Short mmCIF file of C-alpha atoms in Angstrom, two decimals:
data_model
loop_
_atom_site.label_atom_id
_atom_site.label_comp_id
_atom_site.label_asym_id
_atom_site.label_seq_id
_atom_site.Cartn_x
_atom_site.Cartn_y
_atom_site.Cartn_z
CA UNK A 1 0.24 0.25 0.02
CA UNK A 2 1.10 3.78 -0.09
CA UNK A 3 3.45 4.74 2.45
CA UNK A 4 4.15 8.61 2.98
CA UNK A 5 6.45 10.36 4.40
CA UNK A 6 6.94 13.07 5.95
CA UNK A 7 10.21 16.20 6.81
CA UNK A 8 10.21 17.51 9.12
CA UNK A 9 8.53 17.05 11.92
CA UNK A 10 9.17 20.51 13.49
CA UNK A 11 9.65 23.96 11.48
CA UNK A 12 10.03 27.19 13.49
CA UNK A 13 10.61 30.15 11.46
CA UNK A 14 10.60 33.53 11.84
CA UNK A 15 7.69 36.24 10.48
CA UNK A 16 8.09 37.11 6.71
CA UNK A 17 10.34 34.02 6.15
CA UNK A 18 9.57 31.32 3.76
CA UNK A 19 8.63 27.70 5.57
CA UNK A 20 9.16 24.40 3.08
CA UNK A 21 7.21 21.58 3.79
CA UNK A 22 8.31 18.41 1.91
CA UNK A 23 6.20 14.56 1.28
CA UNK A 24 7.24 11.33 -0.22
CA UNK A 25 5.09 8.82 -1.21
CA UNK A 26 5.72 5.48 -2.32
CA UNK A 27 2.87 4.27 -4.98
CA UNK A 28 3.46 5.35 -8.73
CA UNK A 29 -0.55 5.21 -8.74
CA UNK A 30 -0.86 8.39 -6.62
CA UNK A 31 -2.19 11.31 -8.60
CA UNK A 32 -4.24 13.57 -5.98
CA UNK A 33 -2.10 15.38 -2.75
CA UNK A 34 -4.16 17.33 -0.70
CA UNK A 35 -2.01 19.54 2.01
CA UNK A 36 -4.34 20.22 5.49
CA UNK A 37 -3.28 22.65 8.12
CA UNK A 38 -4.96 21.29 11.59
CA UNK A 39 -4.32 24.34 14.10
CA UNK A 40 -4.82 22.91 17.94
CA UNK A 41 -8.29 21.83 18.98
CA UNK A 42 -9.20 21.99 15.53
CA UNK A 43 -10.56 20.31 12.37
CA UNK A 44 -8.06 19.62 9.36
CA UNK A 45 -8.84 21.92 6.45
CA UNK A 46 -7.50 21.30 3.56
CA UNK A 47 -5.88 24.24 2.37
CA UNK A 48 -4.16 23.36 -1.20
CA UNK A 49 -3.29 20.07 -3.63
CA UNK A 50 -2.26 18.64 -6.62
CA UNK A 51 -2.93 16.81 -8.62
CA UNK A 52 -0.73 14.72 -10.78
CA UNK A 53 -0.92 16.46 -14.12
CA UNK A 54 0.14 19.52 -12.99
CA UNK A 55 3.83 20.50 -11.68
CA UNK A 56 2.99 23.48 -9.49
CA UNK A 57 0.34 25.35 -8.28
CA UNK A 58 -0.34 28.49 -6.35
CA UNK A 59 -2.55 30.34 -4.29
CA UNK A 60 -1.53 33.34 -2.64
CA UNK A 61 1.55 32.71 -0.06
CA UNK A 62 0.97 28.76 -0.28
CA UNK A 63 2.20 26.94 -3.01
CA UNK A 64 2.76 23.37 -3.70
CA UNK A 65 5.05 21.56 -6.62
CA UNK A 66 5.13 17.71 -7.26
CA UNK A 67 8.32 16.12 -9.19
CA UNK A 68 6.55 12.89 -10.53
CA UNK A 69 9.08 11.18 -11.73
CA UNK A 70 11.07 11.52 -7.82
CA UNK A 71 7.71 10.99 -6.01
CA UNK A 72 8.01 14.08 -3.91
CA UNK A 73 5.70 16.83 -3.51
CA UNK A 74 6.46 20.11 -1.18
CA UNK A 75 4.63 23.32 0.52
CA UNK A 76 5.96 26.33 0.07
CA UNK A 77 4.90 29.32 1.74
CA UNK A 78 5.98 32.57 1.70
CA UNK A 79 5.88 35.65 3.95
CA UNK A 80 4.91 33.09 6.83
CA UNK A 81 2.61 34.80 10.17
CA UNK A 82 2.18 33.44 13.61
CA UNK A 83 -1.44 32.88 11.63
CA UNK A 84 0.24 30.37 9.56
CA UNK A 85 1.42 28.51 12.81
CA UNK A 86 -0.50 24.86 13.10
CA UNK A 87 -0.08 21.30 12.15
CA UNK A 88 0.23 21.06 8.58
CA UNK A 89 -0.39 16.90 6.77
CA UNK A 90 0.65 15.82 3.01
CA UNK A 91 -1.51 12.93 1.61
CA UNK A 92 -1.97 11.31 -1.52
CA UNK A 93 -4.33 8.88 -2.52
CA UNK A 94 -5.37 7.37 -6.37
CA UNK A 95 -8.23 7.29 -8.67
CA UNK A 96 -9.07 3.14 -7.78
CA UNK A 97 -9.25 5.08 -3.98
CA UNK A 98 -10.78 8.32 -4.93
CA UNK A 99 -10.72 10.71 -1.43
CA UNK A 100 -9.10 7.37 0.54
CA UNK A 101 -5.73 9.09 1.96
CA UNK A 102 -2.70 7.72 3.33
CA UNK A 103 -1.45 11.00 5.43
CA UNK A 104 2.07 11.90 6.65
CA UNK A 105 3.05 12.28 10.08
CA UNK A 106 2.11 16.23 10.33
CA UNK A 107 4.77 19.01 10.65
CA UNK A 108 4.39 21.01 13.52
CA UNK A 109 4.93 24.96 12.12
CA UNK A 110 5.60 27.97 14.59
CA UNK A 111 6.17 30.97 13.25
CA UNK A 112 7.49 33.08 15.65
CA UNK A 113 7.22 36.87 15.61
CA UNK B 1 -16.80 22.65 -0.44
CA UNK B 2 -18.96 20.58 2.03
CA UNK B 3 -20.30 21.66 5.85
CA UNK B 4 -19.49 18.66 8.29
CA UNK B 5 -20.71 18.34 11.36
CA UNK B 6 -20.20 14.81 14.11
CA UNK B 7 -22.09 14.76 16.75
CA UNK B 8 -21.13 14.13 20.67
CA UNK B 9 -17.98 16.47 20.26
CA UNK B 10 -16.91 14.79 22.83
CA UNK B 11 -18.04 12.10 25.15
CA UNK B 12 -16.46 9.85 28.31
CA UNK B 13 -17.51 6.42 28.53
CA UNK B 14 -16.88 3.33 30.78
CA UNK B 15 -15.07 0.36 29.55
CA UNK B 16 -17.46 -1.90 27.66
CA UNK B 17 -19.74 0.24 26.32
CA UNK B 18 -20.50 1.64 22.74
CA UNK B 19 -20.55 4.88 21.41
CA UNK B 20 -22.13 6.40 18.35
CA UNK B 21 -21.25 9.43 16.47
CA UNK B 22 -23.14 10.65 14.11
CA UNK B 23 -21.49 12.41 10.55
CA UNK B 24 -23.43 14.69 8.83
CA UNK B 25 -23.12 16.79 5.64
CA UNK B 26 -24.99 19.53 4.51
CA UNK B 27 -24.93 17.60 0.56
CA UNK B 28 -24.83 14.46 -0.82
CA UNK B 29 -21.13 13.38 -1.46
CA UNK B 30 -19.63 10.40 -3.33
CA UNK B 31 -17.49 9.28 -0.71
CA UNK B 32 -17.37 9.26 2.54
CA UNK B 33 -14.89 7.87 5.48
CA UNK B 34 -14.06 7.94 9.28
CA UNK B 35 -10.38 7.85 10.68
CA UNK B 36 -9.03 8.30 14.33
CA UNK B 37 -6.81 10.60 15.54
CA UNK B 38 -4.47 10.16 18.74
CA UNK B 39 -3.78 14.02 20.25
CA UNK B 40 -0.48 14.66 18.78
CA UNK B 41 -0.31 11.94 16.25
CA UNK B 42 -1.49 11.93 12.22
CA UNK B 43 -5.08 10.50 11.00
CA UNK B 44 -5.24 6.94 10.35
CA UNK B 45 -7.85 5.68 7.91
CA UNK B 46 -10.78 3.07 9.62
CA UNK B 47 -13.02 3.00 6.66
CA UNK B 48 -14.90 4.07 3.82
CA UNK B 49 -18.54 4.75 3.99
CA UNK B 50 -19.86 3.17 1.62
CA UNK B 51 -23.66 4.04 0.84
CA UNK B 52 -26.18 1.30 0.69
CA UNK B 53 -23.36 -1.47 0.83
CA UNK B 54 -21.30 -2.55 3.91
CA UNK B 55 -18.39 -0.39 4.93
CA UNK B 56 -14.91 -1.07 3.94
CA UNK B 57 -12.17 -1.96 6.06
CA UNK B 58 -8.63 -0.94 6.65
CA UNK B 59 -6.25 -3.30 8.13
CA UNK B 60 -6.26 -3.32 11.98
CA UNK B 61 -10.21 -2.43 12.05
CA UNK B 62 -12.67 -4.37 12.12
CA UNK B 63 -16.56 -4.58 12.07
CA UNK B 64 -17.54 -5.87 14.53
CA UNK B 65 -15.61 -3.54 16.79
CA UNK B 66 -16.25 0.03 14.31
CA UNK B 67 -19.81 -0.90 12.92
CA UNK B 68 -20.17 1.88 9.84
CA UNK B 69 -24.30 2.79 7.80
CA UNK B 70 -24.52 4.87 5.43
CA UNK B 71 -28.24 5.26 4.47
CA UNK B 72 -27.84 7.92 1.97
CA UNK B 73 -25.51 10.73 0.88
CA UNK B 74 -25.38 13.15 3.60
CA UNK B 75 -25.24 10.88 6.61
CA UNK B 76 -22.94 8.31 8.45
CA UNK B 77 -22.70 6.70 11.54
CA UNK B 78 -19.50 5.10 13.40
CA UNK B 79 -19.74 3.13 16.48
CA UNK B 80 -16.81 2.09 18.90
CA UNK B 81 -18.63 -0.94 20.90
CA UNK B 82 -17.36 -2.66 23.80
CA UNK B 83 -14.71 -0.12 24.01
CA UNK B 84 -11.54 0.17 26.28
CA UNK B 85 -9.52 2.80 27.05
CA UNK B 86 -6.70 2.54 24.22
CA UNK B 87 -10.08 3.91 22.40
CA UNK B 88 -9.79 6.91 23.41
CA UNK B 89 -9.00 8.96 20.72
CA UNK B 90 -9.98 11.83 18.09
CA UNK B 91 -12.98 10.14 15.44
CA UNK B 92 -13.40 12.05 12.22
CA UNK B 93 -15.37 12.15 9.62
CA UNK B 94 -14.38 13.09 5.75
CA UNK B 95 -16.56 13.55 3.03
CA UNK B 96 -16.16 15.27 -0.32
CA UNK B 97 -17.31 15.22 -4.01
CA UNK B 98 -14.48 12.77 -5.09
CA UNK B 99 -11.18 13.23 -4.27
CA UNK B 100 -11.39 16.63 -2.35
CA UNK B 101 -12.22 15.67 0.96
CA UNK B 102 -13.24 18.21 4.07
CA UNK B 103 -12.86 16.76 7.78
CA UNK B 104 -15.57 17.10 10.62
CA UNK B 105 -14.75 18.53 13.71
CA UNK B 106 -14.18 15.15 15.46
CA UNK B 107 -15.55 13.72 17.85
CA UNK B 108 -13.32 13.30 21.10
CA UNK B 109 -13.13 10.00 22.53
CA UNK B 110 -12.26 9.21 26.79
CA UNK B 111 -12.64 5.94 27.95
CA UNK B 112 -11.74 4.77 31.31
#
C-alpha cells in the first residue's frame, strides 16, 4: 500500500520568512495530493491540493510542487505570519481510491514574531 | 466545499460500553470516510463508508469493533463497540465529491 513520509516534523521560522515542507510517496499510481492545516483542537482544513497532471499550483502565499519522477511533493509558504502556526499534513490518494488518504506524520510549524 | 458536523463533540465513557458517532454533511457527497487521530499524531483511516452497502475496513480495523452505517449520501455513523481505554482518541469523518475531502470537527472520546 501507499506510504507517505513527511519532513521535517517541526519547523520554526521567523515571521516573514519562507517555510518548506516535503513529502515523498511510494505508490506511483497516486495522483492526488492534498495539504491540510490543523490548528490545535480544530479540524484539518484543506488549504491546497495538486493533481498528477500539474507540476505546480499557487494560491496567494501558498504553493505546492510535484515531482512525479522522484515521487515527492512540497508545500511552500512565503511571507509567513503568526497565523500560519499549525500542524500541516500532506496526503496522497489514487484514482481507484478516491478520497481515501494516506497521511504523512505531520509538520508542526511555529512562526515567531 | 462541504460543511460537515459531528455529534457528540466529546464524550467520556465506561469500558465495555459502546458509543455511536454521527456525521452529517450539508450536501450529497460521493465519498465518506472515518479516521482516528491520537493526540499529537497523524490521521489513520478506519474505513470507507459505502452508501447502501457494507463499509470497507482498513487493516487493523474490523466491523465488529467499528460498525459503520451510511443510509444516504449525507449521513453516516460510526460505533465504537465494547470500548477499552485504548479506544480513547479523536474520531473524525470526512466527506467530499470525489477526491476532495472535508473533515468534521471530530469527536473526542475518553474511555475510563
